[in-house]
Coordinates of C-alpha atoms in Angstrom, one line a residue:
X15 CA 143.8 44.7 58.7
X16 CA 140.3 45.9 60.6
X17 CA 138.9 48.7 61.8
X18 CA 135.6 49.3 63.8
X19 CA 133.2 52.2 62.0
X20 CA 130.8 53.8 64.6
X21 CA 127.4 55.2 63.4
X22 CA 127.6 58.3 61.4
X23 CA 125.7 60.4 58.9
X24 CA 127.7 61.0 56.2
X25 CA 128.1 64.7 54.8
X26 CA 129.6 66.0 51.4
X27 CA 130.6 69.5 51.4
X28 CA 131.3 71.0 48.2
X29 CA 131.4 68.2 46.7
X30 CA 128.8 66.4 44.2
X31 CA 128.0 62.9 44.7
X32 CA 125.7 60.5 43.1
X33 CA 124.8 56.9 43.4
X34 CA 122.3 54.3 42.8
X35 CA 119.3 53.5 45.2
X36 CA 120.0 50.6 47.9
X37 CA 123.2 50.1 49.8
X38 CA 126.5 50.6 48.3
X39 CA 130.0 51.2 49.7
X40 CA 131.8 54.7 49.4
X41 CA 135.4 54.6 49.1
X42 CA 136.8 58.3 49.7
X43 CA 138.8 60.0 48.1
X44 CA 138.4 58.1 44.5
X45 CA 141.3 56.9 42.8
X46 CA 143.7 59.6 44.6
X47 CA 147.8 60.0 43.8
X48 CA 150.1 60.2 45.7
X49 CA 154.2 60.6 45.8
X50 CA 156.9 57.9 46.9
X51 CA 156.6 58.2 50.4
X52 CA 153.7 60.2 50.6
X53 CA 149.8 58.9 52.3
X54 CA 146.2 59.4 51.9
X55 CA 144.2 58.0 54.6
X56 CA 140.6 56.5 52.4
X57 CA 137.8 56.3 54.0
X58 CA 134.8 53.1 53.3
X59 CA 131.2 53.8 54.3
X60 CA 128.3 51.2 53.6
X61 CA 125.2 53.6 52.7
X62 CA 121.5 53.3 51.9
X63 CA 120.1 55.8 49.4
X64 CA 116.9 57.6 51.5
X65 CA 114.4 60.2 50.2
X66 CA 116.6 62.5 52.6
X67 CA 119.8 61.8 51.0
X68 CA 122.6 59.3 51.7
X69 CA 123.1 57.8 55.4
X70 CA 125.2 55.4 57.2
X71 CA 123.6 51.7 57.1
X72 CA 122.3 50.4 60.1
X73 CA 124.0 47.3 59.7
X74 CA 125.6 45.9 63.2
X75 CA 128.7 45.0 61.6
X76 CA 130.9 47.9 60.4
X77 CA 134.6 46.2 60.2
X78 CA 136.3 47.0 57.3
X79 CA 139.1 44.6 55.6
X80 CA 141.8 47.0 53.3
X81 CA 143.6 45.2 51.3
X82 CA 146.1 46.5 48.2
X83 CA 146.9 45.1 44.7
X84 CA 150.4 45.3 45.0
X85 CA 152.3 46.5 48.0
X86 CA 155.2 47.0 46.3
X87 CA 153.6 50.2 45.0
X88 CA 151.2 51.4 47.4
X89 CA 150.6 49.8 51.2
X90 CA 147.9 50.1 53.5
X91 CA 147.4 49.6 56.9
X92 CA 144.3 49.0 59.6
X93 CA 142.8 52.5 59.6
X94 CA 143.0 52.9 55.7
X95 CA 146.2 55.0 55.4
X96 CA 147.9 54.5 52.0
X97 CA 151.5 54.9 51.8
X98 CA 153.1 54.9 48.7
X99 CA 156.6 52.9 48.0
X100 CA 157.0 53.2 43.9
X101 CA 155.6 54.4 40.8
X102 CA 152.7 52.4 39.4
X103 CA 149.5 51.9 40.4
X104 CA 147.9 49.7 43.1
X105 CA 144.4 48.9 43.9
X106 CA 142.9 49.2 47.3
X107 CA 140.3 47.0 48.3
X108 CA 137.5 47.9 51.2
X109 CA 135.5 44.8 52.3
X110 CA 132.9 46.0 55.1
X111 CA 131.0 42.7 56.5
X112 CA 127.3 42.0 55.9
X113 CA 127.7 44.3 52.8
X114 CA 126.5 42.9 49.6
X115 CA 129.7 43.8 48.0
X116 CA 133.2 45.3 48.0
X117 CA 134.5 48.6 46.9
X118 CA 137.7 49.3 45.6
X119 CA 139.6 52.7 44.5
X120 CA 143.0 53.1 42.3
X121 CA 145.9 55.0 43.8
X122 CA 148.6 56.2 41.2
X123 CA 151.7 56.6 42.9
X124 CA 154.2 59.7 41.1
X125 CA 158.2 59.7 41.9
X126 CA 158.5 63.5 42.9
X127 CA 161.3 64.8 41.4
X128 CA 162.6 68.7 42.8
X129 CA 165.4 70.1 44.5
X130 CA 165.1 71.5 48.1
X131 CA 167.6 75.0 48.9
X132 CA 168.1 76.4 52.0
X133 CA 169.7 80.2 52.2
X134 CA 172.0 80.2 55.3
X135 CA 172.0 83.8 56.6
X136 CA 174.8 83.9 59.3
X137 CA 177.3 81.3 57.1
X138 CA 176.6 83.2 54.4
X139 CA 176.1 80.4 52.1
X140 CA 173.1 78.2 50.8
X141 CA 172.4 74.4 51.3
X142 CA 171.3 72.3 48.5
X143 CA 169.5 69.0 48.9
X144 CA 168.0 66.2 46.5
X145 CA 165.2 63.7 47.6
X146 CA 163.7 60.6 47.9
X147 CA 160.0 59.9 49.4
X148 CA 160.6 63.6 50.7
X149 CA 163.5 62.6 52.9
X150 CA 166.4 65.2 51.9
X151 CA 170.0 64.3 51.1
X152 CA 173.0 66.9 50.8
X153 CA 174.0 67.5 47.0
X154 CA 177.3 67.1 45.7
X155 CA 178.8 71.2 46.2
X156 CA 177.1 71.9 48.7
X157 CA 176.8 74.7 50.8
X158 CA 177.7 76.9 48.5
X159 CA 179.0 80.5 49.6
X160 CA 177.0 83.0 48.0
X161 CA 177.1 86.8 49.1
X162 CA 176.9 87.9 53.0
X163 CA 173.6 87.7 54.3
X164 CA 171.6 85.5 51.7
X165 CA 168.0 85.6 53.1
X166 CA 165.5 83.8 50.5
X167 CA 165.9 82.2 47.1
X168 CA 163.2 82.4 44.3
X169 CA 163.1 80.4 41.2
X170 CA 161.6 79.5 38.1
X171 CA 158.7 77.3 37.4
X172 CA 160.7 75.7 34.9
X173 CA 163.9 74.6 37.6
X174 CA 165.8 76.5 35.3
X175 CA 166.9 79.5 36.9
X176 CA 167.8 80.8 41.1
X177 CA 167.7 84.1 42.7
X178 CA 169.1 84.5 45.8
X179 CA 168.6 87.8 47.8
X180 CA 171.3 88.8 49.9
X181 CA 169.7 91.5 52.5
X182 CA 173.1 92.6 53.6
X183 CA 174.7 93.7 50.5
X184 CA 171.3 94.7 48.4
X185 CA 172.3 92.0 45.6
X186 CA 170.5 88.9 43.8
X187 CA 172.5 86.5 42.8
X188 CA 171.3 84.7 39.6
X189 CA 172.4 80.7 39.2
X190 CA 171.1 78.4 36.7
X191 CA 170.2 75.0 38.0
X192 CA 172.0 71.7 36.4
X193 CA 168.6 69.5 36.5
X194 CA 170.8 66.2 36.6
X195 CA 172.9 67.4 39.7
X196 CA 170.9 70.4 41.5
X197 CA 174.3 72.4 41.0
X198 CA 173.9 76.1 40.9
X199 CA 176.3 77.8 38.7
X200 CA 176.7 81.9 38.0
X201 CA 174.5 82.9 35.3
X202 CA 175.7 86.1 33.1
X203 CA 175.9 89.7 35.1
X204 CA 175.4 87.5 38.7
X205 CA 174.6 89.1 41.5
X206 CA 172.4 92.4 40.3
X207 CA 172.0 95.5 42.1
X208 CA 168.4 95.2 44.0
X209 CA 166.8 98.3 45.9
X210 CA 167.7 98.6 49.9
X211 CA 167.7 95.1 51.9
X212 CA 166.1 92.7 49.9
X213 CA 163.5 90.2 51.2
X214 CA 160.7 88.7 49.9
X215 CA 160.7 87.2 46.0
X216 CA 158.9 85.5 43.6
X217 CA 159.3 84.7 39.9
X218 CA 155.9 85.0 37.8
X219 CA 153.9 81.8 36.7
X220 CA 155.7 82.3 33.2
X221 CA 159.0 81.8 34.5
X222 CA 160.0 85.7 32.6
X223 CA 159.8 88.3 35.7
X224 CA 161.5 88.3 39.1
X225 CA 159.7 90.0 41.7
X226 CA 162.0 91.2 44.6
X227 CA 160.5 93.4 47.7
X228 CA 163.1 95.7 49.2
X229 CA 162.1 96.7 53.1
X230 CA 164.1 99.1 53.8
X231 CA 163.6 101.3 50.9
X232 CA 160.0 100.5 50.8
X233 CA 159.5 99.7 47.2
X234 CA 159.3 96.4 44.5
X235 CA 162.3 95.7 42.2
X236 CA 160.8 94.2 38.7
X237 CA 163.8 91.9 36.6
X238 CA 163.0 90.7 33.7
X239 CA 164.7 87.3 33.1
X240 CA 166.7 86.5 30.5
X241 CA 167.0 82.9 28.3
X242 CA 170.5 82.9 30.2
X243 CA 169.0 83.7 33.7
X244 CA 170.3 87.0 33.3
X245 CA 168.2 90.1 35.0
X246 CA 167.7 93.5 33.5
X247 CA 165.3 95.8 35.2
X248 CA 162.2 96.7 33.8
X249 CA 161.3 100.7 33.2
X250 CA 159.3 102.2 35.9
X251 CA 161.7 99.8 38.3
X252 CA 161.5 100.0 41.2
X253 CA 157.9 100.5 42.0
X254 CA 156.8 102.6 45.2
X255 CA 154.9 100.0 47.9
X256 CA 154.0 100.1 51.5
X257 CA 156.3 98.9 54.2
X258 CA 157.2 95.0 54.5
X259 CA 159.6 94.4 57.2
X260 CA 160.2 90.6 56.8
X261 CA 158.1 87.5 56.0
X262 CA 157.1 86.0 52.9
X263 CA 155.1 89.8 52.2
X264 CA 154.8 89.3 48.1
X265 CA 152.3 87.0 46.3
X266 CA 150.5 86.1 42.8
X267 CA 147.8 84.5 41.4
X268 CA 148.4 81.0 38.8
X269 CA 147.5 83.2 36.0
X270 CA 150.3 86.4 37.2
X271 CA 148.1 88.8 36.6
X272 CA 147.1 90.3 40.3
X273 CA 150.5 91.0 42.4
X274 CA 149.5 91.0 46.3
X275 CA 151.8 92.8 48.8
X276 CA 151.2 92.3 52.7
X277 CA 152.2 96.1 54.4
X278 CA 153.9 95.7 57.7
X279 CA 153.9 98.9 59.5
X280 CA 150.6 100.1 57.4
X281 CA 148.7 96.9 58.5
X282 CA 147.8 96.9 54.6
X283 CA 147.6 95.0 51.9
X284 CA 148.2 96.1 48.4
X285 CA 146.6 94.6 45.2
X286 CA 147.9 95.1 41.9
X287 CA 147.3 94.4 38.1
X288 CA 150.5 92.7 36.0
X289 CA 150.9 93.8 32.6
X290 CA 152.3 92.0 29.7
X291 CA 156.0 93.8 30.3
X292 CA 155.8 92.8 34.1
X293 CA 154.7 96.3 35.7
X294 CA 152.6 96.9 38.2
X295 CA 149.0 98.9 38.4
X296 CA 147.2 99.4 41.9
X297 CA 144.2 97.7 41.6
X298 CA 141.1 100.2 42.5
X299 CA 140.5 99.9 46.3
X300 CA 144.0 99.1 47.3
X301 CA 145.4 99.3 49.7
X302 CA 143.0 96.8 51.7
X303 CA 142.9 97.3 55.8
X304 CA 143.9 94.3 57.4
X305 CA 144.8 92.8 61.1
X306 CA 147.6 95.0 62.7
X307 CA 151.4 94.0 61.4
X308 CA 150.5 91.5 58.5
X309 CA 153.6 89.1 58.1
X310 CA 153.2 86.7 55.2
X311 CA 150.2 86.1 52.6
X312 CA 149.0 83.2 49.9
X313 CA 147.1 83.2 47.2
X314 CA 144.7 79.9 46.7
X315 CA 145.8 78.1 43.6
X316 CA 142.1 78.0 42.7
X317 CA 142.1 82.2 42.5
X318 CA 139.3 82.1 45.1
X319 CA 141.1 83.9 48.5
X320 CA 144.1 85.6 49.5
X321 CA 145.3 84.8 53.3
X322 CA 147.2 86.9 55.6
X323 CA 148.8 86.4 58.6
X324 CA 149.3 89.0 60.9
X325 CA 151.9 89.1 64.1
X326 CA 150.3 92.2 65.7
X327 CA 146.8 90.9 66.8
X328 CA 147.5 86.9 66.8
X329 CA 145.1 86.6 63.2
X330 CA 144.8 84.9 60.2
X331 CA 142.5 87.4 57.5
X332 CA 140.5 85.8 54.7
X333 CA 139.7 87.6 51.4
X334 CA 137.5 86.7 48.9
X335 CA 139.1 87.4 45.4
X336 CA 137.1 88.6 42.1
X337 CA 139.3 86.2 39.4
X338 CA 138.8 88.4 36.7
X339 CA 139.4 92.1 38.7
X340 CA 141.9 90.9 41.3
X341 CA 140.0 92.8 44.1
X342 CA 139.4 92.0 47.7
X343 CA 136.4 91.6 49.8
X344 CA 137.2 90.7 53.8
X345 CA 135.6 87.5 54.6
X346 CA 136.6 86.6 57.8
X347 CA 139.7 86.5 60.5
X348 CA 140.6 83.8 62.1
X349 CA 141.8 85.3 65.7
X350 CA 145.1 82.9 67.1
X351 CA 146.2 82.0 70.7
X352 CA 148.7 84.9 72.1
X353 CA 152.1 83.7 71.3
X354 CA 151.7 81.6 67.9
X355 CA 153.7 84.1 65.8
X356 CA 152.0 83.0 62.8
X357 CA 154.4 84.0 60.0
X358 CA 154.6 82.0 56.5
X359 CA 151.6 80.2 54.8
X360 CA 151.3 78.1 52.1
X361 CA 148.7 76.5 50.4
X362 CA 148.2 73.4 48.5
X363 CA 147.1 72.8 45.3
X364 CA 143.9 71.5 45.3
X365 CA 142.7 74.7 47.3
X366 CA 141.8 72.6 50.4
X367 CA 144.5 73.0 53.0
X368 CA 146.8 75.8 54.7
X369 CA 149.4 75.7 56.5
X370 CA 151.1 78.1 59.0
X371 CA 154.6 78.0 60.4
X372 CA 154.0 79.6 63.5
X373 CA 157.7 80.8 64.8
X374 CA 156.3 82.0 68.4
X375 CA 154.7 78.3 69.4
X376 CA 157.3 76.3 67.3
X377 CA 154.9 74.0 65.1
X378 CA 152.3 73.9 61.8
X379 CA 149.4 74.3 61.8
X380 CA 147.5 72.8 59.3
X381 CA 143.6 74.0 58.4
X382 CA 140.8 72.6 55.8
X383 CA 139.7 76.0 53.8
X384 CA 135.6 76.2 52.9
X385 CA 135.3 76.1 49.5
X386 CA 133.0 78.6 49.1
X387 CA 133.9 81.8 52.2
X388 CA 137.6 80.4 52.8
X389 CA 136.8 79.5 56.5
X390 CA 139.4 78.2 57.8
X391 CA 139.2 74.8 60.2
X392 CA 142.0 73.1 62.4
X393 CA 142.4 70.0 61.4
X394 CA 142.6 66.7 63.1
X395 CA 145.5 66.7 65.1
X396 CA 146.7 70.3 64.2
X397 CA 148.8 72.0 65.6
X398 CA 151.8 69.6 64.6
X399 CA 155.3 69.5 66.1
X400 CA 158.5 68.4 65.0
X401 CA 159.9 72.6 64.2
X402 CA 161.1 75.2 65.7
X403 CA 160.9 78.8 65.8
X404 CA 160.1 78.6 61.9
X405 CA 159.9 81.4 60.6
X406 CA 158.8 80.6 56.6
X407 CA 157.3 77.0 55.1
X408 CA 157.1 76.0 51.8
X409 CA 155.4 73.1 49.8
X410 CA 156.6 70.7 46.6
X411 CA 154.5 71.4 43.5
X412 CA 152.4 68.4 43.9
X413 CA 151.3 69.5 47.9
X414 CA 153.0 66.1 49.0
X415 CA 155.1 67.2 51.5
X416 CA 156.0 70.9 53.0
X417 CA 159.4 72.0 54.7
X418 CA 160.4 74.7 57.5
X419 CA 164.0 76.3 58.5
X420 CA 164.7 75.5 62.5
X421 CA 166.6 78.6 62.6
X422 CA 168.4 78.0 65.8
X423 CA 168.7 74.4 65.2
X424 CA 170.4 75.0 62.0
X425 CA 168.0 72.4 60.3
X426 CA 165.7 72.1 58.1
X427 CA 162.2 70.2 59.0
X428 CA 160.2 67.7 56.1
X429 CA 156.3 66.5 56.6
X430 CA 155.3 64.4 54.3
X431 CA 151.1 65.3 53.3
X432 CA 148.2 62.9 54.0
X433 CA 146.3 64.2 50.8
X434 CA 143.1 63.0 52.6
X435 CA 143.3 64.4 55.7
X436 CA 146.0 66.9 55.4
X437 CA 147.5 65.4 58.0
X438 CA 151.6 65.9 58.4
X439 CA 153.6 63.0 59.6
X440 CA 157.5 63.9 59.7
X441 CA 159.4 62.5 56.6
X442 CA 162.3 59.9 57.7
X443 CA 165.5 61.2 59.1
X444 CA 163.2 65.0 59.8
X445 CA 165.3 67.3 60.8
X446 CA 168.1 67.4 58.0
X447 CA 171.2 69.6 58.4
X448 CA 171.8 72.9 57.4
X449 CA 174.2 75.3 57.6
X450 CA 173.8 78.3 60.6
X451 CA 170.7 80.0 60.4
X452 CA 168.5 78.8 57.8
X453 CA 165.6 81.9 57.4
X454 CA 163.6 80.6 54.4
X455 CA 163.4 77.2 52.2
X456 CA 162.3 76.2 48.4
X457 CA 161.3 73.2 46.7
X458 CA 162.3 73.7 43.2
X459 CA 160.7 71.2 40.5
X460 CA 163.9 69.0 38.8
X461 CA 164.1 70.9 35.4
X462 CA 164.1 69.0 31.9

């Protein structure tokens, strides 16, 4: 397996990087996992240590020779792209001619283990799947009616516990989640009275509160959840908040204690503190102006920025974040081609990729995020096809592979992560069924 190397200087941004004088090989990234099924393209550069830094070597022949330990775990093909096959671990070797030496790098290969559910608005039921190298396979039960209009499901950290909001009848319906079999089953008091038409939701980093955004009656429903699943509403429930409409509109930091809500009509964004019981206190400042008709917003794993799409003016808004305040600072927007109809974003959990599901150009489009102003960069072969008119995405825990309702297809879309590049590459069998029109999807970790 070759490939040809042209000439380049070689840059490290935000990252440290230190080596001994004289040439050596780089092998990037260093010792990297991945999932079954998932890839990370590496990267092999002969360098000379100067009193300017690190630079490519001069040398007139750059062909590099991969090679890996065991293909039974981990392959690799001509341009350095790792795909992994089973758990274990494989080395990956780099041999670059007229270098003094070769360079290897471990890759630790992880079976992912979650359950992927769909909400199917107009069949009023919900699709459950199981997978395998991020290809999906209908469970056993499955769909399984649940109220009229079920629009998104929220769940647990844990993959203990569902919530599925049903925006036609104002209800959640609670299910706990069989980790063996994905089966949903009624937990005690299912479904609870919401506020009107509930949307957007999200269960805190703790797994105790469920966070439910109602749009038409323009307010936050707070649930606390129960060792049974059940919900009983918190006092002060429900909370007043700015207008949502639809999208993904709710967010929280990995700690859960700053609550983000994206303001539809007010082209707003509100920031808020979470106290021990699960309430919520504007944050000082709040709301935050942002690009007209905000849609959907994400919260960097790494408590750094908060992103926000916006459908009105074609953007994407960066925020800095103060970690120990919750504030926001505007960094920079990110203005879109007319027609993208950026709507959900996710990011992955390293901090160094987003991805938009852009319902108005049917693809992704996947971006590197500056580590230090949030930036945000197309990357290599972005926008991405393979979807269409999504109108949410969502990513497994590990950032291997993300997933997007078709909508009008009745399908559901997998990419499997290149946690190199951030590359997407459809998983195998991409699109799976659904039932009719799929609005939102989760990945929910396989419980214990």
């Amino acid at each position: 397996m070759k490939l040809v190397l042209s000439v380049i200087v070689v840059s490290f941004v935000c990252t440290a990087v230190f080596g001994a004088a004289g040439p050596t090989i780089l092998v990037s990234p260093s010792d990297p996992t991945i999932s079954i099924g998932g890839t990370v393209t590496l990267r092999a550069t002969r360098v000379v240590v100067t009193g300017h830094g690190k630079v490519v070597d001069s040398g007139r022949d750059k062909t590099i020779t991969w090679s890996s330990s065991d293909p039974n775990v981990a392959t690799v093909n001509a341009d350095g792209t790792v795909t992994g096959v089973a758990a274990g671990t494989a080395v990956i070797n780099a041999h670059i001619r007229q270098a003094p030496f070769d360079a290897a790098t471990q890759v630790t290969v992880k079976a992912t283990s979650f359950f992927v559910y769909a909400p199917n608005e107009v069949s009023s039921d919900v699709s459950g799947y199981s997978n395998l190298g991020g290809a999906l396979a209908s469970l056993p039960g499955f769909p399984l009616a649940t109220g009229l209009n079920p629009i998104t499901l929220a769940a647990d950290p844990a993959g203990k516990f569902a919530y599925v909001a049903d925006i036609a009848t104002s209800l959640i319906y609670g299910f706990e989640i069989n980790s063996g079999t994905g089966a949903l089953s009624p937990v005690p008091g299912s479904p609870f009275a919401a506020g009107s038409e509930p949307f957007a939701e999200l269960v805190d980093p703790s797994g105790t509160h469920l966070y439910v955004a109602n749009i038409a009656s323009n307010d936050i429903s707070i649930f606390q959840i129960g060792a049974d699943g059940s919900l009983a509403e918190i006092p002060g429930s429900p909370f007043a908040a700015g207008n949502s409409f639809i999208g993904d509109a709710i967010a929280m930091d990995q700690t859960g204690k700053f609550f983000y809500k994206a303001n539809f009509s007010d082209s707003t964004v509100s920031a808020y503190t979470v106290d021990a019981g699960g309430s919520l206190s504007t944050i000082a400042g709040s709301p935050y102006s942002v690009a007209a008709a905000p849609a959907s917003l994400a919260v960097d794993p790494l408590n750094r920025f908060v992103f926000v799409t916006s459908l009105g003016t074609e953007a994407i808004s960066t925020f800095q974040m103060d970690s120990s305040t919750g504030a926001l600072t505007p960094s920079s927007v990110l203005a879109l081609a007319p027609n993208t109809g950026a709507f959900g974003i996710v990011v992955d959990p390293t901090g160094r990729f987003a991805y938009v599901a852009n319902e108005g150009s049917s693809n992704v489009t996947g971006y590197s995020i500056h580590c230090s102003t949030g930036a945000l960069h197309s990357l290599a072969g972005s926008p991405f096809a393979g979807v269409q008119f999504p109108l949410s995405i969502t990513m497994d825990n590990t950032g291997s592979f993300v997933y997007l309702p078709n909508p009008t297809l009745n399908s559901i879309s997998g990419f499997a992560v290149d946690s190199g590049t951030g590359a997407l590459t459809p998983v195998p069998g991409s699109p799976f069924s659904a039932g009719n029109t799929p609005f939102s999807v989760t990945v929910v970790p396989r419980g214990q």
